[in-house]
C-alpha angles and dihedrals in degrees: 000000000000119000089232094060121106089231093061093046090050091050090050095049094044092047091054091048095048092043097056095037091055118091112262097249092057099034099098093041088056090050091053091048091051090052091050091048090050092051092044090056101040105022113015092164090056090051092053093047094047093048093049095045092045095052093043092049094046093048092052095045100039093048092055101024093136096041109025103168126216091248094053090046091053092047092051093047094046091050090056097040092047092062093049091042092054093057094040091053091049092051093042093052089055096039094120098039135079090249090074089069098041123027101014109075130156111228111261113276094357095127091053103042091045089063090047090054093048089048090053092050094048093047088051090052090051090047094237100119114118118237109278147151133237090262091059090052093048092047088052096052096039095048102143101211093058101033096096109039106358145206093219095234123191127248099230093054091045091050090050091053090045090055095045096039116145142139109286117175091193092058091046090053090048090050093051089049093051092048089052090051090050094052092046089054093048101041107029106024102031105029102030107029104027104029093030117031098022094042090050090050091052091057089059093055096073143279123338090254095053114114094233092051092049091049094049090046089055089053092046092050092049094048092045093050092051095047093045097046097039088046090054089048092049090054093047092047092046092047090052091046091055088053090052101259128121104216115191120264118258104195134032109181095294094175091062096057120117100218139026093250092057089044091061091048088058103037120081088344096185091058099040093046089049090052092045091053098045108023111023094043093046094050092043094051091047102043101021090223119122090191094055090044092052094047093047092048094050093047089053089051089050093050090046088061094045134343098233140110094253092057092045088054090045090053092047090050093054093040091054090046090055091045091053090049091050090051091048090054090057093054105032091094087073091060119096116263111256123222113267092233093068094048093098089054092049090048092051092049090048091054092048092048092050091047093053092046088055094044092050087052090055088054089062091063104026093076124070093244135033091236092058091050093052091045090055092049092047091050093053095045093049089048091056092047 
């Protein structure tokens, strides 16, 4: 279901009304029941998978909460990842066929709640989970605002809000404001300006194969993706805020960052911070190589989006970009000190360079095949030269 549909807006409004009209002791149970009802209507397969994975994970973790062994941890993680992997492989194998848009569909929310489950397992293994009951765990996984598109919130913070939960008019006002921001991004900026006015302008600039048209289309795709995804996140964060929960931010002005490393700290924050905690840190502590850790992390992020060659290459592209930046940081002290008066110019050029690095990366995955993506990039670069 799309966030712009009347159905979704109705679900959101009715959920808020039922939630706050319900007595406190039943309030969170009602929210979980609403989430399950929503999934039963729109994504029954996702509901079945989430229930089975949730119960399996909780049984493994709760039974051995004080002595969760490495083997049991691996089994629990593999069981969760295998389900997501199955659907990702199916979609990836049909990425350049019509089936990818028809018969091959990933169950709603699977990519997001799988990472929540793995987070829960790893925190149990590290012994950092707060004391909780099965109901707390179910409320966490079946939290309606984040069930569709994230953010990938953490259990400890959710449990804290669950314990301190109360009516807060200030948070409700903040939530309404964030939802408004989200809808402005989706309707006016993304759908009207970027996908409407700007897209129409691009068609007047030449044929689809013209370098200028390809370049402008890269920019349009990058702007549209940001407005759409950050708009979804704003709505989810605002929805959660109205219900009394502070869900983590997902974007922090990524297109104004001066290097690719900072970009990834500000883009899809809930995913990149998850990967930094559980993948980058693990690889770094094992191999002692920041470059390998960065490349591995970005490839995993690519495969998380889609199990296909083009997303592996996209991950490798960004991973190598981060590795180059890390290496530059080690050696920049040998560069001559630039006058302070030209710092604003350097900063502006750094932002533009980072933007174009990201937009060229989008070109790798925005075309049906990897070859078409590289051809588009080559066409634009030759045009500039």
